[in-house]
PDB file of C-alpha atoms in Angstrom:
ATOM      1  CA  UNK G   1     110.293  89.216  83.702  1.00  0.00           C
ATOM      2  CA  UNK G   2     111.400  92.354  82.229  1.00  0.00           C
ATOM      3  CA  UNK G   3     110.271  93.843  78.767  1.00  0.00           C
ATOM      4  CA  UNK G   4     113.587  92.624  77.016  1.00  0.00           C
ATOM      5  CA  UNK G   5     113.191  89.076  78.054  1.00  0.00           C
ATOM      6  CA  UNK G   6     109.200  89.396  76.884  1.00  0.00           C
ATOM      7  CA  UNK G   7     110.591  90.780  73.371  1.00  0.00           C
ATOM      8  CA  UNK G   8     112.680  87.611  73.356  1.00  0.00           C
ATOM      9  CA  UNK G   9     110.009  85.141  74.047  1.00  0.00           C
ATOM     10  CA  UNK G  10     107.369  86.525  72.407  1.00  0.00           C
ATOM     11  CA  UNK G  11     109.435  87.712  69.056  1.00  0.00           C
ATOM     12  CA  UNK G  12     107.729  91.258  69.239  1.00  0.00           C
ATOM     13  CA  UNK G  13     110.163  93.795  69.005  1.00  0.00           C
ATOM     14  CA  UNK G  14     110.573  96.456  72.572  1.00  0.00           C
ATOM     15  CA  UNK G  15     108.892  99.211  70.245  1.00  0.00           C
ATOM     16  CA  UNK G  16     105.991  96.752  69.342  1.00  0.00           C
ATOM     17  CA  UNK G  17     105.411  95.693  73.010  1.00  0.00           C
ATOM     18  CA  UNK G  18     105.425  99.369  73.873  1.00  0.00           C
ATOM     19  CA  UNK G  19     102.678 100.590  71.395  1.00  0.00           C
ATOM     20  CA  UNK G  20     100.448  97.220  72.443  1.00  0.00           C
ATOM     21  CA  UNK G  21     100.684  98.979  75.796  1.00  0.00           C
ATOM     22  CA  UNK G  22     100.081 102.222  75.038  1.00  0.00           C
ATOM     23  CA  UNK G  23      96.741 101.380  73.061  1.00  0.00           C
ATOM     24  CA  UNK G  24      95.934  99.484  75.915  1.00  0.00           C
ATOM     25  CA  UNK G  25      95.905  95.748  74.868  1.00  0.00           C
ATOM     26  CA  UNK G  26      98.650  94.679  77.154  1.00  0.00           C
ATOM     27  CA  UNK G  27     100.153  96.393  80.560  1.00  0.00           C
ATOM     28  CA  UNK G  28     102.681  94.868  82.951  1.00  0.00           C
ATOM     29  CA  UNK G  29     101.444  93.006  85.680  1.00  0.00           C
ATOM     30  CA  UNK G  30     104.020  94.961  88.535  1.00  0.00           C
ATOM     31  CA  UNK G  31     106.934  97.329  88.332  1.00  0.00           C
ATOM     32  CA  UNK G  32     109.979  96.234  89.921  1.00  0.00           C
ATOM     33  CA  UNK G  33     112.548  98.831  90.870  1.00  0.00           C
ATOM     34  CA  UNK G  34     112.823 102.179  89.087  1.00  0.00           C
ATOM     35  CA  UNK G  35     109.523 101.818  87.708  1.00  0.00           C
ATOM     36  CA  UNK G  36     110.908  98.832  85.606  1.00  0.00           C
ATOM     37  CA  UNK G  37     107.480  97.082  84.067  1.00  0.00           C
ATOM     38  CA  UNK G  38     107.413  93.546  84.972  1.00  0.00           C
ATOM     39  CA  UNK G  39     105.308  90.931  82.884  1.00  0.00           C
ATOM     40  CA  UNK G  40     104.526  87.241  83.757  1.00  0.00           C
ATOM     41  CA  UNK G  41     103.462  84.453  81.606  1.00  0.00           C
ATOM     42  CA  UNK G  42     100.070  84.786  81.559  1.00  0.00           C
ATOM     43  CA  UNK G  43     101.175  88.285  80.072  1.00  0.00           C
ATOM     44  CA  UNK G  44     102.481  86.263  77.509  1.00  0.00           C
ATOM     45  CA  UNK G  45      99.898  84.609  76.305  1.00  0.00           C
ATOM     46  CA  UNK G  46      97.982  88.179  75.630  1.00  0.00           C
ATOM     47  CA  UNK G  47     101.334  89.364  73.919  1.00  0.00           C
ATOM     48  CA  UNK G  48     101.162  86.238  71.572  1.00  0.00           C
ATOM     49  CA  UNK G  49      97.221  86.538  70.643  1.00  0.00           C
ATOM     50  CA  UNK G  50      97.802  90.566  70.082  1.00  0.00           C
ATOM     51  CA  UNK G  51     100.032  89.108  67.737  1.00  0.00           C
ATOM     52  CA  UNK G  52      98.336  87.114  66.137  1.00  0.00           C
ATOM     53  CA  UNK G  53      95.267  88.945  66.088  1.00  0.00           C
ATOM     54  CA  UNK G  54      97.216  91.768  64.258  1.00  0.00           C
ATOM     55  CA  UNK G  55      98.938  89.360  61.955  1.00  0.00           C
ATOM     56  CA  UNK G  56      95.193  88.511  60.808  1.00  0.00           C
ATOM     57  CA  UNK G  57      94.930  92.215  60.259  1.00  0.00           C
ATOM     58  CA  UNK G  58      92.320  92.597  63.156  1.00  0.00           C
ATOM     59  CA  UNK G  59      92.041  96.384  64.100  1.00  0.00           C
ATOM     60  CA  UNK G  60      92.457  97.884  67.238  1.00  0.00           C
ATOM     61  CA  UNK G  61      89.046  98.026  68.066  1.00  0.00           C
ATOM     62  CA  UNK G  62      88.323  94.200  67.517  1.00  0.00           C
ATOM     63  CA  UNK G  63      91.500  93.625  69.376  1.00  0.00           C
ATOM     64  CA  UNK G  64      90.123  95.281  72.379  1.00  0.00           C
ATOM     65  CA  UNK G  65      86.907  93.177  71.783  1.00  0.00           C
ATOM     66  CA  UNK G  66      88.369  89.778  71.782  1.00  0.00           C
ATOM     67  CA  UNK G  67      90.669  90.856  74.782  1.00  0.00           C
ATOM     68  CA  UNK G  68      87.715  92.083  76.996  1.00  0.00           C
ATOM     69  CA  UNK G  69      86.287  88.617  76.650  1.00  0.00           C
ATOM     70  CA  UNK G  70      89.442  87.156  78.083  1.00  0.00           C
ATOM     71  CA  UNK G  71      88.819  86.789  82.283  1.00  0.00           C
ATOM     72  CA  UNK G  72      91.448  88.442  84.720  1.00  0.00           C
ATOM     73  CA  UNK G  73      94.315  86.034  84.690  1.00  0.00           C
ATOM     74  CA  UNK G  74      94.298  84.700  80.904  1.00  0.00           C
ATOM     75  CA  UNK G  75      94.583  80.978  81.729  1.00  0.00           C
ATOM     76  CA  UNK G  76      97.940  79.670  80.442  1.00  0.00           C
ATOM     77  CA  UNK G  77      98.069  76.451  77.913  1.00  0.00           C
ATOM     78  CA  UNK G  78      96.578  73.386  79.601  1.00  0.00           C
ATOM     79  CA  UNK G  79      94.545  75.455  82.366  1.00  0.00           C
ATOM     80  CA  UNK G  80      91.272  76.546  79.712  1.00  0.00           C
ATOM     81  CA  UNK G  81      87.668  75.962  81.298  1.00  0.00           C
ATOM     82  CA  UNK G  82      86.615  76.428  77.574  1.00  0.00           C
ATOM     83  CA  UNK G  83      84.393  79.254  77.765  1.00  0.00           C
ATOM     84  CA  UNK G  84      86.838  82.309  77.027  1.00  0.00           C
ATOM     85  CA  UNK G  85      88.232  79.972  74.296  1.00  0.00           C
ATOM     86  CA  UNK G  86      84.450  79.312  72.777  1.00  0.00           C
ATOM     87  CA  UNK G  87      84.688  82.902  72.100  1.00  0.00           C
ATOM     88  CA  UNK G  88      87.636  83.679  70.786  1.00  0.00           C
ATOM     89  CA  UNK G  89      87.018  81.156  68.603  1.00  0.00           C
ATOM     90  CA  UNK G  90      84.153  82.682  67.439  1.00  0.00           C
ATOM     91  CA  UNK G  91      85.951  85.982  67.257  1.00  0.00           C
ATOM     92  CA  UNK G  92      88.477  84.615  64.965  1.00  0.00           C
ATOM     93  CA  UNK G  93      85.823  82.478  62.776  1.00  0.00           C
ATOM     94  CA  UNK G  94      84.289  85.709  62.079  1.00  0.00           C
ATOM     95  CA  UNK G  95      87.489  87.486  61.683  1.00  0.00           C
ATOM     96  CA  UNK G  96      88.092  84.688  58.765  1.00  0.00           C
ATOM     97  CA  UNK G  97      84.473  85.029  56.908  1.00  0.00           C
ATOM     98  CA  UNK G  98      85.724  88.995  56.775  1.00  0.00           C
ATOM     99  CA  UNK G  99      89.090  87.949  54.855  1.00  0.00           C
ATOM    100  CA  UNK G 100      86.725  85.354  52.784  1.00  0.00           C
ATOM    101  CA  UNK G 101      84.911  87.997  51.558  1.00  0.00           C
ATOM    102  CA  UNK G 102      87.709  90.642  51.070  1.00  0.00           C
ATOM    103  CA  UNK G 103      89.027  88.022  49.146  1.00  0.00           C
ATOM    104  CA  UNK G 104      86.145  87.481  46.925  1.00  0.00           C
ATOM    105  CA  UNK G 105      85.925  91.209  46.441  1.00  0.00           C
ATOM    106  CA  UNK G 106      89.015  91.909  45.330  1.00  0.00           C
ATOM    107  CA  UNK G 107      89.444  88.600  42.972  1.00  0.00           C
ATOM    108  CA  UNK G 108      85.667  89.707  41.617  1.00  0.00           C
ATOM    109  CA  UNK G 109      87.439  93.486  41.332  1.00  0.00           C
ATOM    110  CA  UNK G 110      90.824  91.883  39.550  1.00  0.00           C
ATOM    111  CA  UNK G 111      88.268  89.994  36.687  1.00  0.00           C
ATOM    112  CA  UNK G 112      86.446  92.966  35.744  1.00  0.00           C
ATOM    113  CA  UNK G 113      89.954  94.939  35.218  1.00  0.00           C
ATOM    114  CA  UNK G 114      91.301  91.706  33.062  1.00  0.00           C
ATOM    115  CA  UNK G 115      87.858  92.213  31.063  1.00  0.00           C
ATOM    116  CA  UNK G 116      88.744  96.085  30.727  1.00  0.00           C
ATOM    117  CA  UNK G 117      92.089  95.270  29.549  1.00  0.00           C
ATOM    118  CA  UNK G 118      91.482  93.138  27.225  1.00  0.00           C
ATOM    119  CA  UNK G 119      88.406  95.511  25.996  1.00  0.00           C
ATOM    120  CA  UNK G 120      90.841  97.711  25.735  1.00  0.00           C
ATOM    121  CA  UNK G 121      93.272  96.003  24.056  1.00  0.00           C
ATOM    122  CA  UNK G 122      90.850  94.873  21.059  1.00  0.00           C
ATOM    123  CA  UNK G 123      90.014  98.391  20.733  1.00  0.00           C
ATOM    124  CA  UNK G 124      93.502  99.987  20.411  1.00  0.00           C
ATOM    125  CA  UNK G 125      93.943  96.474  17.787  1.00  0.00           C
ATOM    126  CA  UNK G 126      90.672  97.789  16.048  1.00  0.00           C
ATOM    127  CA  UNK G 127      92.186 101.954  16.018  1.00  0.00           C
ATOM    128  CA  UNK G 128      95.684 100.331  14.556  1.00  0.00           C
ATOM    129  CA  UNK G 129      94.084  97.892  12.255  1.00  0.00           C
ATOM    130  CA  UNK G 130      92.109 101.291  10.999  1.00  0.00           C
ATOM    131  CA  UNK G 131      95.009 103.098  10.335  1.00  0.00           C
ATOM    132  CA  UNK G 132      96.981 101.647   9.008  1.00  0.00           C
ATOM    133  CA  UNK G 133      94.462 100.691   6.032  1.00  0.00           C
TER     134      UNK G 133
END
């Protein structure tokens, strides 16, 4: 199928599919006539996990990792052995511990500006209270 009927399917927009290919996490299976790319459903399937990877806010790198685990002919729905799944799995478990802990940062980074505030707060009270005395 041609790239416009893969942006349908898949949801990705023609510029999307395009930069997946050019940093190398998806090509065409064949070119059809005037070098038209050509993907198949199994192309799919990558399309939809690069989207979902980067959705998760995987980088490019990681991408690539998770990809390079997948074997030559990513098995459509139904057709999994178990093995490439095992680790992608794995890949995304650890993906999620990563968020957990971004998470935890960032709430542990949004308490100790609440504290300031309100620190700072009493003391502009305290200045006030002074001054006006």
């Amino acid at each position: 199928m041609r790239i416009g009927e893969v942006a349908r399917r898949t949801g990705l927009s023609l510029r999307a599919i395009r930069r997946y290919a050019q940093d190398g996490l998806v090509r065409a299976s064949a070119r059809g006539q005037g070098d038209v790319h050509l993907y198949t459903g199994q192309d799919l399937v990558r399309l939809h996990l690069v989207r979902r990877m980067e959705h998760l806010g995987f980088d490019l790198a990681r991408m690539r990792d998770v990809l390079a685990v997948l074997p030559p002919g990513v098995p459509v729905v139904g057709e999994d052995d178990g093995t490439w799944l095992a680790e992608l799995v794995a890949a995304a478990e650890g993906r999620c511990g990563e968020l957990r802990a971004a998470v935890a940062a960032a709430e542990e980074f949004a308490a100790a500006l609440r504290k300031l505030a309100d620190h700072m707060r009493i003391l502009s009270a305290s200045r006030t209270t002074s001054t006006t005395r």
